[in-house]
Amino acid sequence: MMLRTLQAIFFIVCLFLSVNIMAQGNDEPIKVVDERYLEDQFYIGVGYNVLFERPDELNQRNLSYNLQTGFIKDIPFNKKRNFGVGIGLGYAINAYYSNLVASEQDNMISYEIMGLDDFNRSKLATHSIELPFEVRWRTSTAEEYKFWRVYAGLKFSYVFSGRSKLVTQDWNDSFSNDHIDQWQYGLMLNFGYNTWNVHAYYGLNSLLTDDAQLNGNPIDLNVLRIGLIFYIL
C-alpha cells in the first residue's frame, strides 16, 4: 500500500513538472508598448555655409563649415503622436572662409577684399546658443523606429563669441569682432528617413551689422546652410 502511494505521488509530481515546463516553453515574452512615446529629442549635425547677398568681389574659399548639437523637447498633439511641435536648446560652431579680410586698429575695424594669393586663410568664426522651434510631422508608431520625418520652423541664435582671423605666410592676426550680429534668426527645414536627414537653414538677417562696411556700403551676408542632421531617441 505504501509503495503504491509513493508511486502515485511520484507520478503526480512528474506530471506536474512536465506540464509546468511545457507551459513555460510556450510562453512568449510580453512586449510592452509605450503609447506615450517621444521621438528625436537629441540631435547632432554637420553642414556647409554658403554666403549670399555678398559683394561681387567677395569669394568663398576653403570649407565654411557648421557643427551643431542640442536637445529638443518633443510635444505631440494627436493620439498617434505623429504630429506636434519641438522646442529646443542647442550649441553651434560656424566658420566662414572668404577673401574678405578684417583688420583692427585703434579699436576700429576695417574691411577689404584681397586677392586669393595674398594670404592663406581669412575667417569669421562664431560660437552660438541656438533656440530651434519646429512643427513636426512623421510616420512613426510606438513600435516602428524607421520612419519618414518632415520638421520645419524657425531657429534663433545668440552669438556669444565672434572672431575674425587672418593667416598669412609671415604672420597671424585674430581679434574679437563686434560687427558680427549677436542675434541671428532664420527658417529651417529637416527631412529624411531613418538615420539620414537633410538639414537646411536660411538666415533672414545679415551675419554682420551695418557697422561693417566695405567702400562705404554695409556688407550684407545672408547665410544658407545645407547639411546632415542625426536624431537620437
Short mmCIF file of C-alpha atoms in Angstrom, two decimals:
data_model
loop_
_atom_site.label_atom_id
_atom_site.label_comp_id
_atom_site.label_asym_id
_atom_site.label_seq_id
_atom_site.Cartn_x
_atom_site.Cartn_y
_atom_site.Cartn_z
CA MET A 1 0.00 0.00 0.00
CA MET A 2 2.78 2.41 0.94
CA LEU A 3 4.66 1.55 -2.26
CA ARG A 4 1.61 2.26 -4.40
CA THR A 5 1.03 5.57 -2.61
CA LEU A 6 4.65 6.64 -3.21
CA GLN A 7 4.39 5.62 -6.85
CA ALA A 8 1.20 7.69 -7.23
CA ILE A 9 2.80 10.76 -5.62
CA PHE A 10 5.88 10.38 -7.81
CA PHE A 11 3.67 10.12 -10.91
CA ILE A 12 1.68 13.25 -9.97
CA VAL A 13 4.87 15.25 -9.28
CA CYS A 14 6.39 14.23 -12.61
CA LEU A 15 3.16 15.08 -14.42
CA PHE A 16 3.02 18.48 -12.73
CA LEU A 17 6.63 19.27 -13.63
CA SER A 18 6.10 18.20 -17.24
CA VAL A 19 3.03 20.38 -17.62
CA ASN A 20 4.82 23.32 -15.98
CA ILE A 21 7.88 23.00 -18.28
CA MET A 22 5.65 22.79 -21.35
CA ALA A 23 3.72 25.83 -20.22
CA GLN A 24 6.91 27.79 -19.73
CA GLY A 25 8.18 26.75 -23.13
CA ASN A 26 5.04 28.04 -24.81
CA ASP A 27 5.13 31.40 -23.03
CA GLU A 28 6.19 34.32 -25.25
CA PRO A 29 7.86 37.40 -23.80
CA ILE A 30 5.39 40.16 -23.12
CA LYS A 31 6.04 43.17 -25.34
CA VAL A 32 5.45 46.45 -23.56
CA VAL A 33 4.22 49.19 -25.92
CA ASP A 34 4.68 52.78 -24.81
CA GLU A 35 1.67 54.64 -26.15
CA ARG A 36 3.13 57.94 -24.93
CA TYR A 37 6.48 57.64 -26.69
CA LEU A 38 8.60 60.63 -27.73
CA GLU A 39 10.93 60.89 -30.72
CA ASP A 40 14.02 62.74 -31.95
CA GLN A 41 14.91 64.65 -28.81
CA PHE A 42 18.72 64.75 -29.16
CA TYR A 43 20.40 65.84 -32.38
CA ILE A 44 23.83 66.36 -33.90
CA GLY A 45 24.55 67.85 -37.30
CA VAL A 46 27.21 68.95 -39.75
CA GLY A 47 26.82 71.31 -42.68
CA TYR A 48 28.29 73.73 -45.21
CA ASN A 49 27.74 77.50 -45.04
CA VAL A 50 27.10 79.47 -48.25
CA LEU A 51 27.18 83.29 -48.15
CA PHE A 52 24.54 85.14 -50.19
CA GLU A 53 23.95 88.84 -50.92
CA ARG A 54 27.72 89.31 -50.85
CA PRO A 55 29.69 91.92 -52.83
CA ASP A 56 30.67 90.83 -56.33
CA GLU A 57 34.38 90.66 -55.46
CA LEU A 58 33.84 88.54 -52.36
CA ASN A 59 34.56 84.86 -52.95
CA GLN A 60 34.37 81.93 -50.58
CA ARG A 61 37.29 79.56 -50.21
CA ASN A 62 38.20 76.57 -48.03
CA LEU A 63 35.41 74.71 -46.21
CA SER A 64 32.96 77.04 -44.47
CA TYR A 65 31.55 74.53 -42.01
CA ASN A 66 28.80 74.19 -39.42
CA LEU A 67 28.69 71.88 -36.38
CA GLN A 68 25.61 71.72 -34.16
CA THR A 69 24.19 69.67 -31.32
CA GLY A 70 21.39 70.01 -28.81
CA PHE A 71 18.14 68.83 -27.25
CA ILE A 72 14.58 69.33 -28.50
CA LYS A 73 11.53 68.68 -26.33
CA ASP A 74 9.11 66.62 -28.42
CA ILE A 75 5.46 67.69 -27.84
CA PRO A 76 2.97 65.53 -29.82
CA PHE A 77 -0.51 66.97 -30.39
CA ASN A 78 -2.54 63.94 -31.56
CA LYS A 79 -3.24 60.42 -30.32
CA LYS A 80 -0.99 58.85 -32.98
CA ARG A 81 1.81 61.12 -31.76
CA ASN A 82 3.00 61.75 -35.31
CA PHE A 83 2.20 65.47 -35.38
CA GLY A 84 3.27 68.15 -32.94
CA VAL A 85 5.98 70.69 -32.19
CA GLY A 86 9.52 70.69 -30.85
CA ILE A 87 11.18 73.36 -28.72
CA GLY A 88 14.92 73.07 -28.19
CA LEU A 89 18.21 74.37 -26.89
CA GLY A 90 21.47 73.81 -28.76
CA TYR A 91 25.04 74.87 -29.41
CA ALA A 92 26.66 75.59 -32.78
CA ILE A 93 30.05 76.43 -34.25
CA ASN A 94 30.22 78.18 -37.63
CA ALA A 95 33.19 79.15 -39.77
CA TYR A 96 33.08 81.34 -42.88
CA TYR A 97 36.18 81.44 -45.12
CA SER A 98 36.44 84.07 -47.86
CA ASN A 99 38.71 86.75 -49.31
CA LEU A 100 37.05 89.40 -47.10
CA VAL A 101 39.79 90.48 -44.71
CA ALA A 102 39.02 92.28 -41.44
CA SER A 103 41.67 94.22 -39.54
CA GLU A 104 41.56 96.11 -36.24
CA GLN A 105 43.49 99.27 -35.38
CA ASP A 106 42.78 101.72 -32.54
CA ASN A 107 39.57 99.82 -31.72
CA MET A 108 38.32 100.41 -35.27
CA ILE A 109 37.57 97.51 -37.62
CA SER A 110 38.02 97.90 -41.37
CA TYR A 111 37.43 95.52 -44.28
CA GLU A 112 38.98 94.95 -47.68
CA ILE A 113 38.84 92.42 -50.47
CA MET A 114 42.20 90.76 -51.07
CA GLY A 115 43.47 88.51 -53.82
CA LEU A 116 43.38 84.81 -53.04
CA ASP A 117 47.17 84.60 -53.42
CA ASP A 118 47.84 87.33 -50.82
CA PHE A 119 47.01 85.24 -47.74
CA ASN A 120 46.43 81.66 -46.59
CA ARG A 121 43.13 81.96 -44.69
CA SER A 122 40.65 84.67 -43.74
CA LYS A 123 37.91 83.50 -41.42
CA LEU A 124 34.88 84.67 -39.48
CA ALA A 125 34.12 82.22 -36.67
CA THR A 126 31.14 82.15 -34.31
CA HIS A 127 30.02 80.17 -31.27
CA SER A 128 26.32 80.44 -30.51
CA ILE A 129 23.45 79.22 -28.37
CA GLU A 130 20.53 78.14 -30.54
CA LEU A 131 16.78 78.05 -29.87
CA PRO A 132 15.01 75.98 -32.54
CA PHE A 133 11.21 75.81 -32.85
CA GLU A 134 9.82 73.09 -35.14
CA VAL A 135 6.43 71.95 -36.41
CA ARG A 136 6.86 68.17 -36.64
CA TRP A 137 5.25 65.51 -38.84
CA ARG A 138 6.45 61.89 -39.07
CA THR A 139 5.26 58.36 -39.85
CA SER A 140 6.46 56.79 -36.61
CA THR A 141 4.47 54.50 -34.31
CA ALA A 142 5.10 53.09 -30.85
CA GLU A 143 6.72 50.01 -32.47
CA GLU A 144 8.26 51.50 -35.62
CA TYR A 145 11.73 53.01 -35.34
CA LYS A 146 12.37 53.63 -39.04
CA PHE A 147 10.14 56.37 -40.39
CA TRP A 148 9.87 59.46 -42.57
CA ARG A 149 10.03 62.87 -40.92
CA VAL A 150 9.49 66.48 -42.00
CA TYR A 151 10.33 69.13 -39.41
CA ALA A 152 10.03 72.82 -40.36
CA GLY A 153 10.25 76.01 -38.36
CA LEU A 154 12.42 78.84 -37.07
CA LYS A 155 15.79 78.98 -35.38
CA PHE A 156 17.05 81.83 -33.19
CA SER A 157 20.74 82.07 -32.31
CA TYR A 158 22.67 84.15 -29.82
CA VAL A 159 26.32 84.58 -30.83
CA PHE A 160 28.31 84.76 -27.61
CA SER A 161 31.69 84.63 -29.34
CA GLY A 162 32.60 86.01 -32.77
CA ARG A 163 36.13 86.41 -34.09
CA SER A 164 37.97 87.37 -37.25
CA LYS A 165 41.25 85.67 -38.13
CA LEU A 166 43.80 86.23 -40.86
CA VAL A 167 46.64 83.82 -41.60
CA THR A 168 49.46 84.71 -44.00
CA GLN A 169 52.81 83.13 -44.67
CA ASP A 170 54.51 85.64 -42.36
CA TRP A 171 52.07 86.37 -39.52
CA ASN A 172 48.65 85.70 -37.94
CA ASP A 173 46.07 88.16 -36.63
CA SER A 174 42.97 87.31 -34.58
CA PHE A 175 40.55 89.52 -32.64
CA SER A 176 37.00 89.63 -31.29
CA ASN A 177 34.77 91.16 -33.98
CA ASP A 178 31.91 93.24 -32.56
CA HIS A 179 30.46 93.69 -36.05
CA ILE A 180 29.15 90.12 -36.07
CA ASP A 181 25.45 90.41 -35.25
CA GLN A 182 24.81 88.74 -31.90
CA TRP A 183 21.23 87.79 -32.77
CA GLN A 184 20.70 85.56 -35.80
CA TYR A 185 17.37 84.10 -36.95
CA GLY A 186 16.12 82.20 -39.96
CA LEU A 187 13.97 79.49 -41.49
CA MET A 188 14.92 75.82 -41.25
CA LEU A 189 13.77 72.51 -42.70
CA ASN A 190 14.82 68.98 -41.66
CA PHE A 191 13.57 65.99 -43.62
CA GLY A 192 14.57 62.42 -44.33
CA TYR A 193 14.13 58.76 -43.49
CA ASN A 194 15.57 56.81 -40.57
CA THR A 195 19.21 57.81 -39.96
CA TRP A 196 19.82 60.11 -42.94
CA ASN A 197 18.17 63.52 -42.77
CA VAL A 198 18.87 66.73 -44.67
CA HIS A 199 19.17 69.97 -42.71
CA ALA A 200 18.60 73.34 -44.43
CA TYR A 201 18.69 76.81 -42.88
CA TYR A 202 18.40 80.28 -44.43
CA GLY A 203 19.25 83.34 -42.34
CA LEU A 204 16.72 86.17 -42.53
CA ASN A 205 19.16 88.78 -41.22
CA SER A 206 22.72 89.60 -42.15
CA LEU A 207 25.68 87.91 -40.49
CA LEU A 208 27.22 91.37 -39.95
CA THR A 209 25.77 94.59 -38.53
CA ASP A 210 25.50 97.82 -40.53
CA ASP A 211 28.75 98.98 -38.88
CA ALA A 212 30.65 96.51 -41.09
CA GLN A 213 31.20 98.46 -44.31
CA LEU A 214 33.16 98.00 -47.49
CA ASN A 215 33.82 101.13 -49.57
CA GLY A 216 31.17 102.99 -47.55
CA ASN A 217 28.45 100.34 -48.05
CA PRO A 218 27.14 97.84 -45.45
CA ILE A 219 28.34 94.28 -46.03
CA ASP A 220 25.21 92.14 -46.27
CA LEU A 221 25.98 88.45 -45.83
CA ASN A 222 22.99 86.13 -45.54
CA VAL A 223 23.75 82.51 -44.70
CA LEU A 224 22.38 79.43 -46.45
CA ARG A 225 23.30 76.24 -44.58
CA ILE A 226 22.98 72.75 -46.08
CA GLY A 227 23.99 69.57 -44.27
CA LEU A 228 23.00 66.40 -42.47
CA ILE A 229 21.31 66.06 -39.09
CA PHE A 230 21.10 62.90 -36.98
CA TYR A 231 18.50 62.28 -34.29
CA ILE A 232 18.72 60.14 -31.15
CA LEU A 233 15.65 59.00 -29.16
#
